[in-house]
Amino acid sequence: MSDLWKKYKKYMAAAGISIIVLLALTAFYVRYDYQQYCKEAVPILEYHGIGSADGWMKELFVSKETFETHLQYLHDNGYKMVSVKKMAEMFANGESTEKTIVMTFDDGYLDNYTNVLPLLKKYNATATFFVVHSKIGHYRYMTHDQIQSLIDNGMEIGSHTINHQILTDIDPQYLSWELATSRYFLKKDYNGYVVRSLSYPNGMYNSKILAAVKEYGYYWAVTGNAGTVSKKTMEQKPLELGRIYIDDSNINTFKERLRYSYWVGYLKERGINIHFFKSL
Ligand SMILES: [Zn+2]
């Protein structure tokens, strides 16, 4: 009896140790694999207005001071801040994308010119500005010349459609107007400028919209999904690039969101989709 008991205890101890070793090795491997992924993964930040909301859609605005803390943090941590187009070129050319981050600004608000452009220049950053064509020159939106100035300063202009209609809600016959004509108008307005990037209004799309976006000449499109961009994403799903929504939270929340998006991107790349985190 006691011999059997001793054997049993030995066996259990060995099994326990094996499990612990296996778990430790798995954790070690996942950590290593994650770090390898982070070396190429590129987060895309999603901003709207930078400055005072003045009682206007507060959730879309980040104060100038908060925005500068983001730029300062990224700059101090060795991040290279670029546009969607630049990121795509880096992946296509096989350049290192380690510590690369994409800055995007949706809707074409006036402060993108008055507040954002000087700060981006200060931190040697470029960005993609997604403009709503029908809003150009309207109250609180950038004018034609201000957008031209962004282009002259090396920024990328992308389409955020003509009317900011939710593409999944509109009659399919209007898709060419919102997608193809917005590209055409921007080309005409800005001296032959070729638009290749799109931001879906409210991040909404489906398989039919993806097909139309491709047909109308877009190479890259940003969504409201979580995650980061890798070489594989650029090759397989360039019209469904994930972004990190940035609001006026403090720098610690900013860092958490960044870390979180690398993990979501990593898990997606390994085939694990975390849909329930989408709204974070
Ligand atoms: Zn928008």
Short mmCIF file of N, CA, C and O and ligand atoms in Angstrom, two decimals, residues 48 106-107 132 160 164 200-202, ligand 1:
data_model
loop_
_atom_site.label_atom_id
_atom_site.label_comp_id
_atom_site.label_asym_id
_atom_site.label_seq_id
_atom_site.Cartn_x
_atom_site.Cartn_y
_atom_site.Cartn_z
N HIS A 48 -9.64 62.79 -34.97
CA HIS A 48 -10.56 63.62 -35.74
C HIS A 48 -10.10 65.08 -35.58
O HIS A 48 -9.20 65.50 -36.28
N ASP A 106 -9.57 62.03 -39.50
CA ASP A 106 -10.79 61.90 -40.31
C ASP A 106 -11.60 63.19 -40.33
O ASP A 106 -11.58 63.96 -39.36
N ASP A 107 -12.33 63.39 -41.40
CA ASP A 107 -13.37 64.42 -41.56
C ASP A 107 -12.88 65.76 -42.13
O ASP A 107 -13.69 66.54 -42.63
N VAL A 132 -13.77 64.88 -46.32
CA VAL A 132 -15.14 64.69 -46.84
C VAL A 132 -15.31 65.77 -47.91
O VAL A 132 -15.32 66.96 -47.57
N HIS A 160 -12.69 60.42 -47.66
CA HIS A 160 -13.64 60.00 -46.61
C HIS A 160 -15.03 60.17 -47.22
O HIS A 160 -15.97 60.57 -46.55
N HIS A 164 -20.02 61.70 -46.53
CA HIS A 164 -19.93 60.99 -45.24
C HIS A 164 -21.16 60.11 -45.01
O HIS A 164 -21.62 59.93 -43.88
N TYR A 200 -13.55 54.51 -44.29
CA TYR A 200 -15.00 54.26 -44.35
C TYR A 200 -15.72 55.16 -43.35
O TYR A 200 -15.33 55.17 -42.17
N PRO A 201 -16.76 55.90 -43.76
CA PRO A 201 -17.52 56.68 -42.78
C PRO A 201 -18.03 55.77 -41.65
O PRO A 201 -18.60 54.71 -41.94
N ASN A 202 -17.77 56.17 -40.44
CA ASN A 202 -18.09 55.39 -39.23
C ASN A 202 -17.51 53.98 -39.25
O ASN A 202 -17.96 53.11 -38.51
ZN ZN B 1 -15.84 60.54 -40.26
#
